[in-house]
Coordinates of C-alpha atoms and ligand atoms in Angstrom, one line a residue:
M1 CA 29.4 13.1 -6.2
T2 CA 29.1 9.5 -7.5
R3 CA 27.6 8.3 -10.7
I4 CA 25.8 4.8 -9.9
K5 CA 24.2 2.8 -12.8
T6 CA 21.5 -0.1 -12.3
D7 CA 19.4 -2.0 -14.5
I8 CA 16.2 -0.9 -12.5
L9 CA 16.0 1.7 -10.2
V10 CA 13.1 1.1 -7.2
M11 CA 12.6 3.8 -4.9
G12 CA 11.1 2.9 -1.7
S13 CA 11.1 -0.3 0.3
G14 CA 7.6 -0.7 1.6
I15 CA 5.6 -3.5 -0.1
A16 CA 5.2 -2.0 -3.2
G17 CA 8.7 -1.5 -3.7
L18 CA 10.0 -4.7 -2.3
T19 CA 7.7 -6.6 -3.8
F20 CA 8.5 -5.5 -7.1
A21 CA 12.5 -5.7 -6.5
I22 CA 11.7 -9.4 -5.2
K23 CA 10.2 -10.6 -8.9
A24 CA 12.4 -8.3 -10.5
A25 CA 15.4 -9.6 -9.1
R26 CA 14.4 -13.6 -9.5
H27 CA 13.5 -13.0 -13.0
F28 CA 16.8 -11.4 -13.9
P29 CA 19.4 -13.2 -11.7
D30 CA 22.0 -10.8 -13.8
R31 CA 21.0 -7.7 -13.6
Q32 CA 21.1 -5.2 -10.4
V33 CA 17.8 -4.1 -8.8
L34 CA 18.7 -0.7 -6.9
V35 CA 16.4 0.0 -3.8
L36 CA 16.6 3.5 -2.2
T37 CA 14.9 4.4 0.8
K38 CA 15.2 7.7 2.9
T39 CA 16.0 5.9 6.3
N40 CA 15.8 2.3 7.6
E41 CA 14.6 -0.2 5.1
G42 CA 12.1 -1.2 7.7
E43 CA 10.4 2.3 8.1
S44 CA 7.1 2.4 5.9
N45 CA 3.5 2.9 6.3
T46 CA 3.9 -0.6 5.2
R47 CA 5.2 -1.5 8.8
Y48 CA 2.2 0.2 10.8
A49 CA -0.8 -1.4 8.6
Q50 CA -2.8 -3.2 11.7
G51 CA -6.1 -4.2 10.1
G52 CA -4.5 -6.5 7.3
V53 CA -5.3 -7.3 3.7
A54 CA -8.5 -7.8 2.2
A55 CA -9.0 -11.0 0.1
V56 CA -12.0 -13.2 -1.2
W57 CA -10.7 -16.2 0.6
N58 CA -13.7 -18.4 1.6
H59 CA -15.4 -19.1 -1.5
E60 CA -18.1 -21.0 0.6
T61 CA -19.4 -17.4 1.8
D62 CA -17.5 -14.7 -0.5
T63 CA -17.2 -14.1 -4.0
F64 CA -15.1 -11.7 -6.1
E65 CA -18.5 -10.1 -7.1
K66 CA -19.1 -9.1 -3.5
H67 CA -15.6 -7.6 -3.1
V68 CA -15.8 -5.8 -6.2
E69 CA -19.1 -4.2 -5.6
D70 CA -18.0 -3.3 -2.0
T71 CA -14.9 -1.5 -3.7
L72 CA -17.2 0.3 -6.0
D73 CA -19.9 1.2 -3.4
A74 CA -17.0 2.8 -1.2
G75 CA -15.4 4.5 -4.2
D76 CA -18.9 6.3 -4.9
G77 CA -18.9 6.5 -8.6
L78 CA -15.3 7.1 -9.3
C79 CA -13.5 3.7 -9.3
N80 CA -12.3 2.2 -12.7
E81 CA -14.1 -1.2 -12.6
E82 CA -12.2 -2.8 -14.9
V83 CA -9.2 -1.9 -12.2
V84 CA -11.3 -2.9 -9.4
R85 CA -11.9 -6.5 -11.0
I86 CA -8.1 -6.9 -11.7
V87 CA -7.2 -6.2 -8.1
V88 CA -9.8 -8.1 -6.6
E89 CA -9.1 -11.1 -8.7
E90 CA -5.4 -11.3 -9.2
G91 CA -5.0 -10.4 -5.2
P92 CA -5.7 -13.5 -3.7
Q93 CA -2.4 -15.1 -6.0
R94 CA -0.7 -12.5 -4.9
V95 CA -1.4 -13.0 -1.1
Q96 CA -0.6 -16.7 -1.5
E97 CA 3.2 -15.6 -2.8
I98 CA 3.8 -13.6 0.6
I99 CA 2.2 -16.5 2.6
D100 CA 5.2 -18.7 0.3
W101 CA 7.6 -15.9 1.0
G102 CA 7.0 -17.0 4.9
A103 CA 4.1 -14.1 6.0
R104 CA 2.2 -15.4 9.0
F105 CA -1.4 -14.8 9.1
D106 CA -3.6 -15.6 12.2
K107 CA -5.7 -18.8 11.7
E108 CA -8.8 -19.7 13.8
K109 CA -8.4 -21.7 16.7
N110 CA -7.7 -25.1 16.6
S111 CA -7.9 -25.0 12.6
E112 CA -5.9 -24.4 9.5
E113 CA -8.7 -21.7 8.3
Y114 CA -7.4 -18.4 8.2
D115 CA -9.2 -16.1 10.9
L116 CA -10.8 -13.5 8.4
A117 CA -11.6 -10.3 9.9
R118 CA -14.4 -7.3 8.7
E119 CA -14.1 -3.9 8.2
G120 CA -15.9 -1.1 7.7
G121 CA -17.5 -1.3 4.2
H122 CA -17.1 -4.8 3.3
S123 CA -20.2 -7.0 3.3
E124 CA -18.1 -10.2 4.6
H125 CA -15.6 -11.3 6.4
R126 CA -12.3 -11.2 4.0
I127 CA -9.1 -9.7 6.2
L128 CA -6.3 -11.6 6.1
H129 CA -4.6 -10.2 9.6
Y130 CA -1.3 -10.9 11.6
K131 CA -2.9 -9.7 15.1
D132 CA -3.0 -6.3 15.2
L133 CA 0.8 -6.2 13.7
T134 CA -0.2 -7.1 10.0
G135 CA 1.9 -4.7 8.6
W136 CA 5.0 -5.3 10.5
E137 CA 5.2 -8.9 9.5
M138 CA 4.8 -8.0 5.7
Q139 CA 7.4 -5.6 5.6
R140 CA 9.5 -8.1 8.0
T141 CA 8.8 -10.9 5.4
I142 CA 10.0 -9.1 2.2
M143 CA 12.5 -7.6 3.9
E144 CA 13.9 -11.2 4.6
E145 CA 13.1 -12.4 1.1
A146 CA 14.8 -9.7 -0.5
A147 CA 17.7 -9.9 1.2
S148 CA 18.0 -13.5 0.2
L149 CA 18.6 -12.3 -3.4
S150 CA 22.0 -11.2 -4.3
N151 CA 21.4 -8.9 -7.4
I152 CA 18.9 -6.3 -4.8
K153 CA 20.5 -3.8 -3.1
V154 CA 19.2 -1.7 -0.7
M155 CA 20.6 1.6 -0.1
E156 CA 19.4 3.1 3.2
H157 CA 19.3 6.8 4.1
Y158 CA 19.6 7.9 0.3
F159 CA 16.8 10.3 -0.5
A160 CA 15.6 10.5 -3.9
L161 CA 15.5 14.5 -4.6
D162 CA 14.1 14.7 -8.6
L163 CA 13.7 12.3 -11.3
I164 CA 16.2 13.0 -14.2
T165 CA 14.2 13.4 -17.8
Q166 CA 15.2 15.3 -21.1
H167 CA 14.8 18.6 -19.0
H168 CA 18.0 17.8 -17.0
L169 CA 19.9 17.4 -20.9
G170 CA 18.6 20.8 -21.5
R171 CA 16.0 19.9 -23.9
L172 CA 12.3 21.2 -24.2
V173 CA 9.6 19.5 -22.3
I174 CA 6.3 20.1 -22.8
R175 CA 3.5 19.0 -20.5
V176 CA 1.7 15.9 -21.8
T177 CA 4.2 15.2 -24.5
P178 CA 4.2 11.3 -24.7
G179 CA 7.7 11.7 -25.2
I180 CA 9.1 12.4 -21.4
E181 CA 11.4 9.9 -20.6
C182 CA 13.1 9.1 -17.4
Y183 CA 16.8 8.2 -16.8
G184 CA 17.0 7.7 -13.1
C185 CA 17.5 10.0 -10.2
Y186 CA 19.1 12.5 -8.2
A187 CA 19.6 11.4 -4.7
L188 CA 21.2 12.5 -1.7
N189 CA 23.2 10.2 0.3
K190 CA 22.7 11.4 3.7
Q191 CA 25.6 9.8 5.2
T192 CA 28.0 11.7 2.9
N193 CA 26.0 14.5 2.4
K194 CA 26.6 14.3 -1.5
I195 CA 24.0 14.2 -4.2
D196 CA 24.5 10.9 -6.4
T197 CA 23.5 10.7 -10.2
I198 CA 21.9 7.4 -10.3
L199 CA 21.3 6.1 -14.0
A200 CA 18.8 3.2 -14.8
R201 CA 17.2 1.7 -17.4
A202 CA 13.7 1.8 -15.9
T203 CA 12.6 3.2 -12.8
V204 CA 9.8 2.4 -10.5
V205 CA 8.5 5.2 -7.7
C206 CA 6.7 3.6 -4.3
T207 CA 7.7 6.2 -2.5
G208 CA 4.2 5.9 -0.4
G209 CA 1.6 8.5 1.4
T210 CA 1.4 12.0 1.9
G211 CA -0.3 12.0 5.5
Q212 CA 2.4 14.4 7.0
V213 CA 0.8 17.2 5.2
Y214 CA -1.6 17.5 8.3
R215 CA -0.9 17.9 12.0
A216 CA -2.5 14.7 12.8
T217 CA -2.0 11.8 10.8
T218 CA -1.8 8.1 11.3
N219 CA 1.5 8.1 8.6
P220 CA 4.8 7.8 9.8
V221 CA 7.4 10.8 9.6
I222 CA 8.6 9.3 6.0
A223 CA 5.5 10.1 4.4
T224 CA 5.9 13.5 2.7
G225 CA 4.4 12.5 -0.8
D226 CA 8.2 13.1 -2.4
G227 CA 7.5 10.5 -5.1
I228 CA 4.1 12.1 -6.2
A229 CA 6.1 15.8 -5.9
M230 CA 8.9 14.8 -7.9
A231 CA 6.7 13.3 -10.7
Y232 CA 4.9 16.4 -10.9
R233 CA 7.6 18.3 -11.3
A234 CA 9.1 16.1 -13.8
K235 CA 5.4 17.3 -15.8
G236 CA 4.0 13.8 -15.0
R237 CA 0.2 13.5 -14.8
V238 CA -1.3 13.3 -11.1
E239 CA -5.0 12.8 -10.4
N240 CA -7.8 13.0 -8.0
M241 CA -5.6 14.5 -5.0
E242 CA -8.6 15.8 -3.3
F243 CA -10.0 12.5 -1.9
V244 CA -7.8 12.6 1.4
Q245 CA -8.8 9.5 3.7
F246 CA -9.4 10.6 7.3
H247 CA -9.2 7.3 9.7
P248 CA -12.4 7.7 12.1
T249 CA -10.4 6.4 14.9
S250 CA -6.8 7.4 15.9
L251 CA -6.2 7.3 19.7
Y252 CA -7.1 10.7 21.3
N253 CA -3.9 11.5 23.5
P254 CA -3.8 15.0 24.9
V255 CA 0.1 14.8 24.5
V256 CA 0.3 15.2 20.8
E257 CA 2.1 12.6 19.2
N258 CA 3.4 12.5 15.5
P259 CA 2.4 9.9 14.1
S260 CA -1.0 9.4 15.8
F261 CA -1.8 5.9 16.9
L262 CA -4.1 4.3 14.8
V263 CA -7.0 2.3 16.5
S264 CA -7.6 -0.3 14.0
E265 CA -11.3 -0.4 12.0
A266 CA -10.9 -4.1 12.9
V267 CA -11.8 -3.3 16.6
R268 CA -15.2 -2.3 15.3
G269 CA -15.2 -5.3 12.9
F270 CA -15.0 -6.9 16.1
G271 CA -18.0 -5.3 18.0
G272 CA -16.7 -2.2 19.4
I273 CA -18.9 0.5 19.0
L274 CA -18.9 4.5 18.6
K275 CA -20.2 6.5 21.4
S276 CA -20.4 10.0 23.2
A277 CA -18.7 10.7 26.2
E278 CA -22.1 10.2 28.0
G279 CA -22.4 6.5 26.4
E280 CA -25.0 7.2 23.7
E281 CA -24.5 5.7 20.5
F282 CA -24.8 8.4 17.7
M283 CA -24.1 6.3 14.1
Q284 CA -27.5 5.5 13.8
H285 CA -28.3 9.3 12.5
Y286 CA -25.8 8.8 9.9
D287 CA -25.8 5.5 8.6
E288 CA -27.8 2.2 8.7
R289 CA -24.3 0.5 8.6
L290 CA -23.5 2.0 12.0
S291 CA -20.2 1.9 13.3
L292 CA -19.1 -0.5 10.5
A293 CA -20.2 2.3 7.6
P294 CA -17.5 3.2 4.8
R295 CA -14.7 5.6 6.8
D296 CA -15.7 8.8 4.8
I297 CA -19.3 8.5 6.5
V298 CA -17.7 7.5 10.1
A299 CA -15.1 10.0 10.0
R300 CA -17.5 12.9 9.2
A301 CA -20.1 11.7 11.5
I302 CA -17.5 11.8 14.4
D303 CA -16.1 15.1 13.3
S304 CA -19.9 16.4 13.3
E305 CA -20.6 15.2 16.9
M306 CA -17.3 17.0 18.0
K307 CA -18.1 19.9 16.6
K308 CA -22.1 19.6 17.9
R309 CA -21.0 19.0 21.3
G310 CA -17.4 21.3 21.6
T311 CA -16.1 18.2 22.4
E312 CA -11.9 17.0 21.9
C313 CA -13.0 13.3 20.9
M314 CA -15.5 10.7 20.4
Y315 CA -15.4 7.1 22.1
L316 CA -14.9 3.3 21.1
D317 CA -16.5 1.4 23.5
C318 CA -15.1 -2.3 23.7
R319 CA -15.7 -2.9 27.5
H320 CA -18.6 -5.6 26.7
L321 CA -16.1 -7.5 24.2
N322 CA -14.6 -10.8 25.7
K323 CA -11.4 -10.1 27.1
E324 CA -9.1 -13.2 26.1
D325 CA -10.1 -12.9 22.5
F326 CA -9.5 -9.1 22.2
L327 CA -6.2 -9.5 23.8
A328 CA -5.3 -12.6 21.2
H329 CA -6.3 -10.0 18.2
F330 CA -5.2 -6.6 19.5
P331 CA -2.2 -6.8 21.6
T332 CA -0.6 -3.7 20.6
I333 CA -3.8 -1.5 21.1
Y334 CA -4.4 -2.9 24.3
E335 CA -0.6 -2.0 25.5
K336 CA -1.0 1.4 23.6
C337 CA -4.1 2.3 25.6
K338 CA -2.7 1.4 29.0
S339 CA 0.6 3.1 28.4
I340 CA -1.5 6.6 28.4
G341 CA -4.0 5.3 31.4
I342 CA -6.8 3.7 29.4
D343 CA -8.1 0.2 30.1
P344 CA -10.2 -1.0 26.9
F345 CA -12.0 -3.5 29.6
T346 CA -12.7 -0.8 32.1
D347 CA -12.8 2.4 30.2
M348 CA -13.9 3.8 26.7
I349 CA -11.3 4.6 24.1
P350 CA -11.2 8.1 23.3
V351 CA -10.8 8.8 19.3
V352 CA -10.4 11.6 16.7
P353 CA -10.3 11.4 12.9
A354 CA -6.6 11.8 11.9
C355 CA -5.5 11.9 8.0
H356 CA -4.5 8.6 6.8
Y357 CA -4.4 7.4 3.1
M358 CA -3.9 9.2 -0.2
C359 CA -6.4 8.0 -2.5
G360 CA -5.1 10.1 -5.6
G361 CA -1.4 10.1 -6.9
I362 CA 0.5 9.7 -9.9
M363 CA -1.6 8.7 -12.4
V364 CA -0.9 5.0 -14.2
D365 CA -2.1 2.6 -16.4
T366 CA -3.3 -1.3 -15.4
Y367 CA 0.4 -1.9 -15.7
G368 CA 1.6 0.8 -13.6
R369 CA 3.2 2.4 -16.7
S370 CA 3.2 6.3 -15.7
S371 CA 2.8 9.4 -18.1
I372 CA 6.4 9.2 -18.2
Q373 CA 8.3 6.7 -20.4
R374 CA 10.2 4.2 -18.5
L375 CA 8.6 5.4 -15.3
Y376 CA 6.6 3.1 -13.3
A377 CA 4.8 3.6 -9.9
A378 CA 3.1 1.4 -7.4
G379 CA 1.4 1.6 -4.1
E380 CA 0.1 4.7 -2.2
C381 CA 2.1 7.1 -4.4
T382 CA -0.7 6.3 -7.3
S383 CA -3.6 6.6 -8.4
T384 CA -4.7 3.5 -10.3
G385 CA -8.5 3.9 -10.3
L386 CA -9.2 0.9 -7.7
H387 CA -10.1 3.9 -4.7
G388 CA -11.9 6.1 -6.5
A389 CA -13.4 8.8 -4.5
N390 CA -13.0 6.9 -1.5
R391 CA -10.9 3.6 -0.3
L392 CA -12.2 0.4 1.1
A393 CA -10.6 -0.5 4.0
S394 CA -7.5 -2.8 3.7
N395 CA -7.8 -2.8 -0.1
S396 CA -4.2 -0.9 0.0
L397 CA -1.8 -3.7 0.4
L398 CA -3.8 -5.7 -1.7
E399 CA -3.2 -3.1 -4.5
A400 CA 0.4 -2.4 -4.0
M401 CA 1.0 -6.1 -4.2
V402 CA -1.1 -6.4 -7.7
Y403 CA 0.6 -3.6 -9.2
A404 CA 4.5 -4.7 -8.3
H405 CA 3.5 -7.9 -9.9
R406 CA 1.7 -6.2 -13.3
I407 CA 4.7 -3.7 -13.4
F408 CA 7.3 -6.8 -13.0
E409 CA 5.1 -8.2 -16.2
D410 CA 5.8 -5.3 -18.0
V411 CA 9.3 -4.5 -17.6
K412 CA 10.2 -7.9 -18.0
D413 CA 9.8 -7.6 -21.7
R414 CA 11.1 -4.2 -22.1
L415 CA 14.0 -3.7 -19.9
D416 CA 16.3 -5.0 -22.9
T417 CA 15.0 -1.9 -24.9
W418 CA 16.2 0.4 -22.7
D419 CA 19.5 1.7 -22.5
Y420 CA 21.3 4.4 -20.4
R421 CA 22.0 7.9 -21.0
D422 CA 25.2 8.8 -20.4
D423 CA 24.9 12.2 -21.0
V424 CA 23.2 13.4 -17.9
P425 CA 24.9 15.9 -16.0
D426 CA 25.7 15.4 -12.2
W427 CA 23.5 17.8 -9.9
N428 CA 24.2 21.6 -10.1
A429 CA 24.3 23.2 -6.7
E430 CA 25.8 26.4 -7.8
G431 CA 25.0 29.5 -5.8
T432 CA 23.8 27.4 -2.8
N433 CA 24.9 27.8 0.6
E434 CA 24.9 25.5 3.5
P435 CA 21.6 26.4 5.4
K436 CA 21.8 28.8 8.1
E437 CA 18.3 29.2 9.2
M438 CA 16.8 25.5 10.0
V439 CA 13.8 27.1 12.4
L440 CA 12.6 28.6 9.0
I441 CA 12.2 25.1 7.5
T442 CA 10.6 23.6 10.7
Q443 CA 8.6 26.9 11.4
S444 CA 7.0 26.6 7.5
M445 CA 6.2 23.1 8.2
K446 CA 4.1 23.8 11.2
E447 CA 2.5 26.5 9.2
L448 CA 1.9 24.3 6.0
K449 CA 0.0 21.6 8.4
D450 CA -2.0 24.1 10.1
I451 CA -3.2 25.4 7.0
M452 CA -4.2 22.2 5.4
S453 CA -6.0 20.9 8.7
Y454 CA -7.7 24.4 9.3
Y455 CA -9.1 24.9 5.9
V456 CA -8.5 21.7 3.8
G457 CA -9.6 19.3 6.3
I458 CA -12.8 16.7 6.2
V459 CA -15.0 19.4 5.7
R460 CA -14.4 22.1 3.0
S461 CA -16.1 25.1 1.4
N462 CA -14.9 27.8 -1.0
I463 CA -14.1 30.6 1.2
R464 CA -11.8 27.9 3.4
L465 CA -10.1 26.5 0.2
Q466 CA -9.3 30.2 -0.9
R467 CA -7.6 31.1 2.5
A468 CA -5.6 27.8 2.0
T469 CA -4.4 28.6 -1.7
D470 CA -3.7 32.6 -0.6
R471 CA -1.3 31.1 2.2
L472 CA 0.2 28.4 0.2
L473 CA 1.3 30.5 -2.3
I474 CA 3.5 32.8 0.4
L475 CA 4.9 29.5 1.8
Y476 CA 5.4 28.4 -1.8
R477 CA 7.6 31.5 -3.0
E478 CA 9.7 31.8 0.4
T479 CA 10.4 28.1 0.1
E480 CA 11.3 28.6 -3.6
A481 CA 13.5 31.5 -2.4
L482 CA 15.2 29.2 0.0
Y483 CA 15.7 26.5 -2.3
Q484 CA 17.6 28.4 -5.0
T485 CA 20.1 29.4 -2.2
T486 CA 20.4 26.7 0.4
A487 CA 22.3 23.4 -0.1
V488 CA 19.7 20.4 -0.2
S489 CA 18.7 19.2 2.9
P490 CA 16.0 16.3 3.6
Q491 CA 14.1 18.7 5.8
L492 CA 14.1 21.5 2.9
M493 CA 13.1 18.7 0.4
E494 CA 10.4 17.5 2.5
L495 CA 8.9 21.1 2.9
R496 CA 9.0 21.6 -0.6
N497 CA 7.6 18.2 -1.7
L498 CA 4.4 18.8 1.0
I499 CA 3.8 22.1 0.0
T500 CA 3.6 20.8 -3.5
I501 CA 1.2 17.9 -2.3
A502 CA -1.2 20.6 -0.4
Y503 CA -1.4 22.7 -3.9
L504 CA -2.2 19.7 -5.5
I505 CA -5.0 18.6 -2.9
T506 CA -6.2 22.4 -2.8
R507 CA -6.4 22.8 -6.3
S508 CA -8.3 19.2 -7.0
A509 CA -10.5 20.5 -4.0
T510 CA -11.4 23.8 -5.5
H511 CA -12.0 22.7 -9.0
R512 CA -14.4 19.8 -8.0
R513 CA -17.8 21.5 -7.4
E514 CA -19.4 18.4 -5.9
S515 CA -19.5 16.4 -2.6
R516 CA -18.5 12.9 -3.3
G517 CA -16.6 10.5 -1.5
L518 CA -14.1 11.7 0.7
H519 CA -14.6 15.1 -0.8
F520 CA -17.3 17.5 1.1
T521 CA -18.0 21.1 0.7
T522 CA -20.6 22.9 2.5
D523 CA -20.7 24.7 -1.2
Y524 CA -22.2 22.1 -2.9
P525 CA -23.0 19.2 -0.9
D526 CA -24.6 17.4 -3.5
K527 CA -23.0 15.2 -6.1
L528 CA -23.1 15.7 -9.7
P529 CA -24.9 13.4 -12.2
F530 CA -21.6 12.9 -14.4
V531 CA -18.1 11.7 -12.8
E532 CA -15.2 13.4 -13.6
Q533 CA -11.1 12.6 -12.5
S534 CA -9.1 15.7 -11.4
V535 CA -6.3 15.2 -13.8
L536 CA -3.2 17.9 -13.3
Ligands
FAD1 P1 5.5 2.8 2.2 O1 5.3 1.4 2.5 O2 5.0 4.0 2.7 O3 6.9 2.7 1.5 C1 7.2 4.2 0.9 C2 8.8 4.0 1.0 O4 9.3 4.7 0.2 C3 9.6 4.1 2.3 O5 10.6 2.9 2.6 C4 10.2 5.6 2.5 O6 11.5 5.3 3.1 C5 10.4 5.6 1.0 N1 10.6 6.9 0.5 C6 9.7 7.7 0.4 N2 10.3 8.8 0.1 C7 11.5 8.5 -0.4 C8 12.5 9.5 -1.2 N3 12.6 10.7 -1.2 N4 13.8 8.9 -1.3 C9 13.8 7.5 -1.0 N5 12.8 6.8 -0.3 C10 11.7 7.5 -0.1 N6 -3.4 -0.6 4.7 C11 -3.9 -1.9 4.3 O7 -4.1 -2.3 3.3 N7 -4.4 -2.4 5.4 C12 -4.3 -1.8 6.5 O8 -4.5 -2.6 7.4 C13 -3.7 -0.8 6.7 N8 -3.1 -0.3 8.1 C14 -2.6 0.8 8.0 C15 -2.1 1.6 9.2 C16 -1.5 2.4 9.2 C17 -1.3 3.4 10.7 C18 -1.1 3.4 8.0 C19 -0.5 4.8 8.3 C20 -1.7 2.9 7.1 C21 -2.2 1.5 6.7 N9 -2.2 1.3 5.7 C22 -3.2 -0.2 5.9 C23 -2.1 1.7 4.3 C24 -1.1 0.8 3.9 O9 -0.2 0.7 5.0 C25 -0.4 1.7 2.7 O10 -1.1 2.4 1.9 C26 0.7 1.2 2.1 O11 1.7 0.2 3.1 C27 1.8 1.8 1.2 O12 3.0 0.8 0.7 P2 3.8 1.7 -0.1 O13 4.9 0.3 -0.3 O14 3.1 2.3 -1.4 O15 4.5 2.7 0.7
SIN2 C1 -7.1 -0.2 9.9 O1 -6.7 -1.0 10.4 O2 -8.1 0.4 10.2 C2 -6.5 0.4 8.6 C3 -6.9 -0.4 7.5 C4 -6.8 0.0 6.6 O3 -6.6 1.6 6.4 O4 -7.0 0.0 5.1

C-alpha cells in the first residue's frame, strides 16, 4: 500500500478532467495535479463523440437567446435557466480555448469560416465538428496540452474505489450535513493490485457517464457511473437520475457489439430521413420537426414503430445525399456501415435506439461544488441544471468545458485554505479473499443490464418499475455479500457501482408521477403543472 499526496486530485481523463487539470496546472506551476484514469488516458466517452460542440459562433444568423431557448425547450421545464445562460454565453470562449490548444474543427470549402452543422432540437446551424470524429480530436488535443505541463501527472490503470471522508476517520456522518469533507480517495493500482491512499487538498470527480447499466449503449465499457456511485456512498447529493437519454440512431448490428456504434444525429441534420423497412416516412405522426425533433421524441417514435411493426430496427435513408459531401463529413460512419455489409448510398442504414447519456448525476452548483466540501464534479457525472429532463444534442462537451473552467476559478482562490488529513487510515481489506467465482460477477452484470433494459427503458410503468426494484434488491444483497468477503477487483466494483446507478434511476423514476422529457410512463402520461427535481 502506498500513500500519495497531491495538491489536486482529478478522477478521469476525458474532456472535463483534463480541461480542468490543464487550467489548474498552468495557474499553479509549483503544485501537483494528479489525474487518475481507470484504463488508458485516451479511453473515455469524450473520445467517441461524433456530432460536435454546440456554440453560438455565427452572430449574423444565431444568438445566445436562440441557443438558450432550444436548450430550455429540450429540457422540458426542468432546466435551471441561470445555468443555461452561463453555459451558452461562456461556451464560445471555452471553445476558442481548445482551438488555441490545437483542436481542428472543419471549415467550409475554400473558406476560413467554420462549417457549422445542425442537430435535433437546434433551430440554427451551430455545431463545430471535426468530420464525425470530434471527440477523438478533442481528446487528442487535451492529452497533448496536458503532456506539455510537467506538474500534471496522469496515472493510468488506476481505479478510484471510494472517496475518503470523515466516515473513514470513524466519525459519524449524517446525510446532508454541510460538514462532510472529502480528503481524497482510495484507488486500486491495477498493475500492482494494491490499494493506495491518495490524499488531496481538493478533489474533482470527472468520471463520466453510466451507459453500461443498459444492454445496448453507445458508451464505451468505462461508463459505469463510478463517480456518481462513490459520491452517493459518501452521502453526497445526487439528482435527476431518471432522465436517461436514449440516442435514436445507433447502428443495428445483428452481431451484438458493446458499445453499439453511433450513427450521429448530424446525419439527420445533413438530410438523412427516418423510414420504415418499406421506405415510408413516419416522423410526421410524432412531431412537425420530423427527423430533427429532439431526441426523446425521436427515440420514442422509433421504439413505438418497432413495437407496432414487430421489427428489430427502423432505417435512416441517406441514398439521396451527395456522395462526396457525405464521405467528407461522415467517413467513419460510412466505413463502419460498409464493414457490416451496408452501403449508405444504395442501402438504408438500419438503426435502433441505445442508451447514450445520463442527464442526472452529482448535484453541483454553478461553480461545480458538490454537497460535500472540497469535492467538485464536472462533465457527464454531474447534474448542473443545464439539461433538465432532456439534453440538447452537443451541449455536453460544452457543459464539461464551461464547468471545468468554473471549478478552476473557484479552486484557485480556496486551495491554500485546505490542508491534507494525515490521520486517514489505509484501506481495510480484512476478511476478504481472492475471488474464486468471477463467473458470478459476469452473470450478475448480465442480469442487471437485462433488468434495466426490460423494465426501466424508454417506456416505463409502475409495474415494470416495481419488478425492477424487486430484482435489483436481490442483486444488491448478493453483490454486497460478495463484496464483504472478496478482494476488490475492477469488475466487482463496476458491478457494485452499476447496481447503485440502477437503483438511483429506478427510484427516481418511481417517484416521478408524470411524463416529462426523457421519462415516459404509461401510468402517468401527462406532465404535472409544477416542476420538481428528484434529489436523492
Ligand atoms: P468521459 O469523457 O467519459 O471521461 C471519464 C473518465 O473517467 C475516463 O477517463 C474514465 O476512464 C475515467 N474513470 C471513470 N471511472 C473511473 C474510476 N473509477 N477511476 C478512475 N478513472 C475513472 N456530446 C456532445 O456534446 N457532442 C457529441 O457529438 C457527442 N457525441 C457522443 C457520441 C458518443 C458515441 C458518446 C458515447 C457520447 C457522445 N457525447 C457527445 C457525450 C459526451 O461525449 C460525453 O458526455 C462527454 O464526453 C463526457 O465527458 P467527461 O469528461 O464527463 O467523461
Ligand atoms: C451525435 O453525434 O448524434 C451525438 C451528439 C450528442 O450526443 O450530443
